[in-house]
Tab-separated table of C-alpha atoms in Angstrom:
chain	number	residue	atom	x	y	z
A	552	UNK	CA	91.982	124.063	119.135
A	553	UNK	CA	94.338	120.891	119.765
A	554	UNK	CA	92.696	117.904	119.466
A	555	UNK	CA	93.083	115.322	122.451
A	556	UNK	CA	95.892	112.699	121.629
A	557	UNK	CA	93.341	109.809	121.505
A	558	UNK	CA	90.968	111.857	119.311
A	559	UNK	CA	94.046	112.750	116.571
A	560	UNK	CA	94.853	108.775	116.543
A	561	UNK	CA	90.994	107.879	116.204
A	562	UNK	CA	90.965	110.777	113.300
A	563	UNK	CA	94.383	109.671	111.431
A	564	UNK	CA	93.376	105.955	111.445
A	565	UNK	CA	89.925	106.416	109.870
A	566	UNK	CA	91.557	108.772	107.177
A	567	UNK	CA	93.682	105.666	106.954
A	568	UNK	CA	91.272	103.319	106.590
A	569	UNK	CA	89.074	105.423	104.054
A	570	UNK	CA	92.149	105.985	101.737
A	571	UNK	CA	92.993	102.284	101.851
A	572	UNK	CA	88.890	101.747	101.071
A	573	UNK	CA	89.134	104.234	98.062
A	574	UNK	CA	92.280	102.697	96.854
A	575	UNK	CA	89.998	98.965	96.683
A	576	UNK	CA	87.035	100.863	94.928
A	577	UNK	CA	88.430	103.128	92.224
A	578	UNK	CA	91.924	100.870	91.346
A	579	UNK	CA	91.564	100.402	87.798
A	580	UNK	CA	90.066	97.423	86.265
A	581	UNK	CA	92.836	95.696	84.167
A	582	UNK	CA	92.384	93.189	81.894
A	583	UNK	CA	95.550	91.501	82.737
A	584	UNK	CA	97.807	89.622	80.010
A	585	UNK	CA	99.056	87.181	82.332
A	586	UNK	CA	97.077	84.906	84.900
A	587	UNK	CA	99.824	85.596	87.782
A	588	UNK	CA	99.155	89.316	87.283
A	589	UNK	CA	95.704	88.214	87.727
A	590	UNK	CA	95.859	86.440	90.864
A	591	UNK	CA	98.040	89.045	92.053
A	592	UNK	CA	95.941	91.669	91.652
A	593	UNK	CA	93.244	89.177	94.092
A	594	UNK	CA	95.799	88.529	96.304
A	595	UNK	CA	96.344	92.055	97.357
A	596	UNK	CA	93.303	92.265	98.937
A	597	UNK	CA	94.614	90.187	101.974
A	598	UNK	CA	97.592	92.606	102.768
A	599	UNK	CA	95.107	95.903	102.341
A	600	UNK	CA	92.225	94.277	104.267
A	601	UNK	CA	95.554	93.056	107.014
A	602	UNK	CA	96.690	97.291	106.975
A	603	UNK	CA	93.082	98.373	106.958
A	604	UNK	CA	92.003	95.721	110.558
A	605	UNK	CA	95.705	96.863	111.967
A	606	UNK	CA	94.877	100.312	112.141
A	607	UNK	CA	91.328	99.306	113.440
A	608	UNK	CA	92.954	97.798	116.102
A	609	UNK	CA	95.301	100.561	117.427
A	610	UNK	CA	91.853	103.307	117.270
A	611	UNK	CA	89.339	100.548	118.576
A	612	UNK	CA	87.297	101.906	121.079
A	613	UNK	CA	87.454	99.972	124.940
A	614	UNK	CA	90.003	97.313	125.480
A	615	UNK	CA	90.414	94.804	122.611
A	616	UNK	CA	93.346	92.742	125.309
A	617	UNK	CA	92.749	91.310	128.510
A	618	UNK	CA	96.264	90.164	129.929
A	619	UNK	CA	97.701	91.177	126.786
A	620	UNK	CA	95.387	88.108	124.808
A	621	UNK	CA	92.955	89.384	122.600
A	622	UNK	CA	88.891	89.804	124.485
A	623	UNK	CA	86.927	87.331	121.904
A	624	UNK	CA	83.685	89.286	121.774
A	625	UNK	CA	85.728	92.814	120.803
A	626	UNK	CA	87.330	91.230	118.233
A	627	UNK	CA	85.147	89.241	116.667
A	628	UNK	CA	83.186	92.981	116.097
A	629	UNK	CA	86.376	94.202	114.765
A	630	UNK	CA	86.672	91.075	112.287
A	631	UNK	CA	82.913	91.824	111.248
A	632	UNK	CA	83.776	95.051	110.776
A	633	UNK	CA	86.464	94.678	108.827
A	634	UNK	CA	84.478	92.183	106.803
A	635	UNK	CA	81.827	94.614	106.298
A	636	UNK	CA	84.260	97.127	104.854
A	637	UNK	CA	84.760	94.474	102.396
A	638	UNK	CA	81.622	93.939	101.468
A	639	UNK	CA	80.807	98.124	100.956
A	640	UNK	CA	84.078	97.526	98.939
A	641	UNK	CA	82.436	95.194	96.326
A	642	UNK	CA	79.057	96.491	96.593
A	643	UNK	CA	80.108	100.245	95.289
A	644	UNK	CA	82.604	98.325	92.770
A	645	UNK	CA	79.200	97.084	91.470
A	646	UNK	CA	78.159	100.347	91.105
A	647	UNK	CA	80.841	101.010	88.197
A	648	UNK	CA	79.528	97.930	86.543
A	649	UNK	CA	82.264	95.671	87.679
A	650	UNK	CA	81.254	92.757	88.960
A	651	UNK	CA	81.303	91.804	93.012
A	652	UNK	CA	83.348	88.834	93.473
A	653	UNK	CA	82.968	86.654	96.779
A	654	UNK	CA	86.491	85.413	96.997
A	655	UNK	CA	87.474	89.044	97.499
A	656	UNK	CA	85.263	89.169	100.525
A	657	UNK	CA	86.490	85.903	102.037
A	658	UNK	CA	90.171	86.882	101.419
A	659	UNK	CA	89.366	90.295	102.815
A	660	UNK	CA	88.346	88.381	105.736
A	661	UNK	CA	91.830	86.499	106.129
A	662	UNK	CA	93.678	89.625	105.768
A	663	UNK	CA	91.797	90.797	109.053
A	664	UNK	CA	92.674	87.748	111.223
A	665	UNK	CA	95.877	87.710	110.028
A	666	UNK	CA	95.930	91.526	111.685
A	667	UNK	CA	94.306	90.206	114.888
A	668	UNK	CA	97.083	86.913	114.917
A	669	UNK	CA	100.064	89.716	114.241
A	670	UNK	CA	98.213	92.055	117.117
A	671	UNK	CA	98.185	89.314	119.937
A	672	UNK	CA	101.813	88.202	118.447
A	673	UNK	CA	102.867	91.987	119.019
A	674	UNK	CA	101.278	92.378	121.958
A	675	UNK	CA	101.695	89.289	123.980
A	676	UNK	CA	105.118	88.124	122.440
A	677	UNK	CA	103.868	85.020	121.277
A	678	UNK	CA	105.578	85.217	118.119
A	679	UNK	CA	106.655	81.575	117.545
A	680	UNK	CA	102.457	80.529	117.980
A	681	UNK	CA	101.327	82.783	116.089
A	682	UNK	CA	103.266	83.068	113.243
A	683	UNK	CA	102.807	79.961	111.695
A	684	UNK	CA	99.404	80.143	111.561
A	685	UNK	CA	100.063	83.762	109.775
A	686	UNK	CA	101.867	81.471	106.968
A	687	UNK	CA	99.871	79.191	106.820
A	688	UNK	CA	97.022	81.403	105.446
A	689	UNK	CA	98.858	83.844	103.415
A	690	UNK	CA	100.317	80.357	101.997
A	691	UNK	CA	96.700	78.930	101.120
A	692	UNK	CA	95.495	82.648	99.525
A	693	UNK	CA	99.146	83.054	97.382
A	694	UNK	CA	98.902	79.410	96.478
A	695	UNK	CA	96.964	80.228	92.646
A	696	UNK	CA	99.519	82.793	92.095
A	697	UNK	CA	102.159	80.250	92.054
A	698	UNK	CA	100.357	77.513	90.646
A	699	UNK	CA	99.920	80.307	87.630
A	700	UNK	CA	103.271	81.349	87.520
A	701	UNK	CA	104.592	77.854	87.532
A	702	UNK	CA	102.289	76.825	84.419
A	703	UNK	CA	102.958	80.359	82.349
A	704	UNK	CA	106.758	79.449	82.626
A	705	UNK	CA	105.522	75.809	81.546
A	706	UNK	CA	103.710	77.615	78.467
A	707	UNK	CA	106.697	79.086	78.128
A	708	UNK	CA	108.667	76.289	77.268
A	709	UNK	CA	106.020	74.485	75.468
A	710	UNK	CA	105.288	77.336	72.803
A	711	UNK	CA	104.564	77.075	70.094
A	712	UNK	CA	101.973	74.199	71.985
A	713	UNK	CA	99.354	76.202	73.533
A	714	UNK	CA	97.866	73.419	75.104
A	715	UNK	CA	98.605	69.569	75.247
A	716	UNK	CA	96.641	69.425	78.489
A	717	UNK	CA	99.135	66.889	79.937
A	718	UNK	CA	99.069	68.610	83.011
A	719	UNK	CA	96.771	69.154	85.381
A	720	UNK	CA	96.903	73.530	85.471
A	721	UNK	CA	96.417	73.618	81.904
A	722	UNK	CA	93.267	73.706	81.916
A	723	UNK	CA	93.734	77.156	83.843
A	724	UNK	CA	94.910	78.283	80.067
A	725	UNK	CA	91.486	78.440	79.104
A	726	UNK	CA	88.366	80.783	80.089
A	727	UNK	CA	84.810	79.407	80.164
A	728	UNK	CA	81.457	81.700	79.689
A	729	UNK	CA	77.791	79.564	79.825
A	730	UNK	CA	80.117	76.126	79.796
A	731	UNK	CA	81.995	73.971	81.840
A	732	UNK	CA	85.533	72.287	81.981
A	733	UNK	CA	87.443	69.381	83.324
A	734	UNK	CA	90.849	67.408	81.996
A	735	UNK	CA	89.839	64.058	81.181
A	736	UNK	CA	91.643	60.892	80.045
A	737	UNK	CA	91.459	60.034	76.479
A	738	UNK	CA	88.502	57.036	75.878
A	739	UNK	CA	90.691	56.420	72.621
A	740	UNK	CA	93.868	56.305	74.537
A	741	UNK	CA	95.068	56.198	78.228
A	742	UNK	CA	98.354	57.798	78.057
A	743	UNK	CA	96.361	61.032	76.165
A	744	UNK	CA	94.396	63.869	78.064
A	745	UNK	CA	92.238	65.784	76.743
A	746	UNK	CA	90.210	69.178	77.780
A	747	UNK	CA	86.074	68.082	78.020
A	748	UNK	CA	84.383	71.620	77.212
A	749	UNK	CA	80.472	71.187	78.351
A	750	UNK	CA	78.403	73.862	76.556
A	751	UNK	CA	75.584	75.027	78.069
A	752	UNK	CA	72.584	76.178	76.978
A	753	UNK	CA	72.803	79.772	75.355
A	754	UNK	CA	73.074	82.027	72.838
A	755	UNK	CA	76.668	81.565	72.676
A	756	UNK	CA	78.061	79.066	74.978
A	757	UNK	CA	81.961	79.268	74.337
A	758	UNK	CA	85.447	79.292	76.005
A	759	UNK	CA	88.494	81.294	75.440
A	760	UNK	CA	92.478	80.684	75.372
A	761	UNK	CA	94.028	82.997	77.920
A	762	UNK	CA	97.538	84.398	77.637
A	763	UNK	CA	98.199	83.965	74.059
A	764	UNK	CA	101.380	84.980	72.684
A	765	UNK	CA	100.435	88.179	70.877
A	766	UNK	CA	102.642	87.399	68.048
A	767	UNK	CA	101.940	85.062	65.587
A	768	UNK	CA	103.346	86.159	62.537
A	769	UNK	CA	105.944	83.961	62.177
A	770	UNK	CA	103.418	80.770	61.996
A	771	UNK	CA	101.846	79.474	58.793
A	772	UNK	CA	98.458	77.991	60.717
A	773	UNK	CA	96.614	76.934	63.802
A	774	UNK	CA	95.621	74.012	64.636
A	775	UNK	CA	94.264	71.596	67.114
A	776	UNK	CA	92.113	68.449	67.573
A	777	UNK	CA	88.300	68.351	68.663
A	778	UNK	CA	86.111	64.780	69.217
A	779	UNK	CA	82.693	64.828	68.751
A	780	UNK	CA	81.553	62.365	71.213
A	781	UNK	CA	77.656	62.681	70.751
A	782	UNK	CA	75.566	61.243	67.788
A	783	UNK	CA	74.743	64.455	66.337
A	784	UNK	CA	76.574	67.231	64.512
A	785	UNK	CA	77.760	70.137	66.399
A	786	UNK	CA	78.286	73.919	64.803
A	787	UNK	CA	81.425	75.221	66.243
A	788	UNK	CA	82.444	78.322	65.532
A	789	UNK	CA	86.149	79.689	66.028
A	790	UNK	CA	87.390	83.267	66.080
A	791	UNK	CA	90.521	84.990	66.401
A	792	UNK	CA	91.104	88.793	66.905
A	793	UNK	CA	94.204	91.319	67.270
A	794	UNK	CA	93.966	94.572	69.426
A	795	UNK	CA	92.599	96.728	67.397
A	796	UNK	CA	89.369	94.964	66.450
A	797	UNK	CA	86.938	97.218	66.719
A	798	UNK	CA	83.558	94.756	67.861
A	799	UNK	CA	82.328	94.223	64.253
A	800	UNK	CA	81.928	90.879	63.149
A	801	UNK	CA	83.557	91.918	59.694
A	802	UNK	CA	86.986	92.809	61.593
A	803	UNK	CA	87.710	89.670	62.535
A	804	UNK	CA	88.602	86.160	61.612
A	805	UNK	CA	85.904	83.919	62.090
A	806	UNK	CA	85.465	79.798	60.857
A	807	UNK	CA	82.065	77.920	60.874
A	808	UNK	CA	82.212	74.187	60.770
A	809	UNK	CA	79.501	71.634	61.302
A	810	UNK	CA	81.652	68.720	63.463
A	811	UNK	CA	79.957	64.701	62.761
A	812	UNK	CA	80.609	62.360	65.035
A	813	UNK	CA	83.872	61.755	65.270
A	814	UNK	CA	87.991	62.956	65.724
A	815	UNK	CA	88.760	66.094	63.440
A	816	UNK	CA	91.414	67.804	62.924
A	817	UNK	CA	91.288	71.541	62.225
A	818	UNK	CA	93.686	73.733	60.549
A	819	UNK	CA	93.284	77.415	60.149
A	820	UNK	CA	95.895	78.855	57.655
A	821	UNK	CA	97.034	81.878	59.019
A	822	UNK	CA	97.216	83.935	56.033
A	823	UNK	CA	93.056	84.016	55.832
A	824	UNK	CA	92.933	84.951	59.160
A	825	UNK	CA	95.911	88.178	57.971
A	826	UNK	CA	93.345	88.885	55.542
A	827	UNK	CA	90.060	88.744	57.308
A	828	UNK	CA	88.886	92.171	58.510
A	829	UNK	CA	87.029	93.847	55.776
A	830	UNK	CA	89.162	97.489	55.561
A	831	UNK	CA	92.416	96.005	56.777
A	832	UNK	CA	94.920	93.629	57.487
A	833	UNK	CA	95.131	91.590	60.690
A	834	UNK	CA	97.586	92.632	62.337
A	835	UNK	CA	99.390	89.209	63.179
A	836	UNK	CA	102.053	90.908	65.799
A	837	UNK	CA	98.819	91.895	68.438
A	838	UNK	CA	96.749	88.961	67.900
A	839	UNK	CA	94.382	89.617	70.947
A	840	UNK	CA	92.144	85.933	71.487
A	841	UNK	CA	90.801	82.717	70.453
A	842	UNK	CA	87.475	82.211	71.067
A	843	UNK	CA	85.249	78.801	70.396
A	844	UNK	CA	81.480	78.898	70.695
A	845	UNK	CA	78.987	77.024	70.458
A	846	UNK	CA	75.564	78.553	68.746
A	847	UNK	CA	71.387	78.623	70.080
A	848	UNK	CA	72.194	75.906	72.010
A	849	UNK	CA	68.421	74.220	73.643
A	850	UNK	CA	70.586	71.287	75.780
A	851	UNK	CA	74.303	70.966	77.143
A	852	UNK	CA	76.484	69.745	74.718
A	853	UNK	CA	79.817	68.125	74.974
A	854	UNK	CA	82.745	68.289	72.501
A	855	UNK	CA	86.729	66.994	73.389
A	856	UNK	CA	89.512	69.458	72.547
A	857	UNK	CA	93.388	68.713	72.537
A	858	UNK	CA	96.773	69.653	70.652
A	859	UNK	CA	95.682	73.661	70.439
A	860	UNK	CA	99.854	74.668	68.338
A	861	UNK	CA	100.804	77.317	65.991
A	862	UNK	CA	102.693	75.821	63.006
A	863	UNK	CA	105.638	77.421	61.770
């Protein structure tokens, strides 16, 4: 039996469109070493979700163009539906315990106008009006990946600094979990900026340095500076781990110090944190993270970080 030519369009398209739908659910979940890689990975949704509305709109039942411009009320259905594929994208992601994220949805979104801008551009041959607008977005939703990739190449160049915090996307070197954080200006001194970390109340409020350099064993310690701007001491705990912990609390490096009042300094000598784990060495080639936390925290809590450096 031959299928009519309109049927075997409709058929290939919605293969299409299920293959690019499997490839959003079941892509691996990578724990990137690099923020660029990161926001690269996000950014592809808008050129899948742009293929996936494309091919909706060459198998879209009735007439999406009237006078080759684009009916509104057809394609705002296939925008929503586009959208909704988005949605069933991140809801059966949350079904493999990975966690839905609404900025994948609203850049989904994008991705389908852009389709129905290139459509009306294709069809119409209003290609100078509507490709600017085209830029324009895929400008806005590429924007983090360059802002990462411009302070990574910054890190870079700074190393062995880790963090100064002297510009503004530094801050973007550090992961919060239960707290909060902003660049601030020195109180002590105008010319200095520092990283405010708010810790919430939790278990273990903390933050984490992203993109370390994994190899640290040519450096004798680690240090940086934290302010304890409240009246009251604060228990700050500081971790570091290489790639092959293994989640006990004996196989890694770990420092507990009560912070007064006040500017401290803190230096962690790198050859206790070699020797840490409890049946063997650290391996100081694939050190994995730096983690801070805070501890049974009842109220927010504010301490002042700046300086993070390895020392050879």
């Amino acid at each position: 039996m031959t299928f009519p030519r309109r049927a075997g369009r409709v058929a290939g398209g919605l293969m299409l469109i299920l293959a690019c739908l499997l490839l959003a659910v079941y892509f691996p979940e990578v724990t990137y070493h690099s923020r660029t890689l990161a926001r690269l990975h996000d950014f592809a949704h808008l050129p899948l979700f742009c293929m996936v509305a494309l091919i909706m709109v060459a198998i879209w039942p009735g007439n999406l163009f009237a006078q080759n411009r684009l009916r509104p009320l057809p394609a705002l259905r296939l925008w929503l539906a586009a959208l909704l594929a988005g949605i069933l994208v991140e809801l059966l992601q949350a079904r493999q315990g990975r966690i839905p994220e609404m900025m994948d949805i609203v850049t989904d979104g994008a991705g389908a106008a852009i389709a129905l801008l290139l459509a009306t551009g294709h069809r119409g041959g209003h290609w100078r009006w509507m490709l600017p607008p085209v830029l324009i977005v895929v400008l806005v939703f590429a924007t983090p990946v360059l802002l990462s990739a411009w302070d990574e190449e910054l890190a870079r160049r700074q190393f062995p600094l880790l963090a100064d915090f002297e510009t503004r996307l530094q801050t973007d070197r550090f992961g919060p979990s239960h707290s909060r954080l902003r660049r601030i200006i020195d109180p002590e001194s105008p010319t200095n900026h520092l990283l405010e970390v708010r810790f919430l109340p939790d278990m273990f409020p903390r933050f984490k340095l992203r993109d370390l350099p994994r190899d640290w064993s040519q450096f004798s310690a680690f240090t940086f500076t934290c302010i304890n701007p409240e009246s009251e001491p604060f228990f700050l705990i500081f971790r570091v781990d290489d790639i092959h912990h293994d989640n006990r609390p004996a196989d890694r490096y770990t420092l507990r110090v009560n912070l007064a009042p006040g500017r401290h300094v803190i230096e962690v000598p790198l050859a206790a944190v070699a020797s840490a784990p409890d049946t063997r060495p650290m391996d100081m080639t694939a050190i994995a993270g730096v983690i801070l936390y805070g501890y049974k925290l009842e109220k927010p809590r504010v301490l002042l970080f700046d300086d993070f450096r390895l020392v050879p």
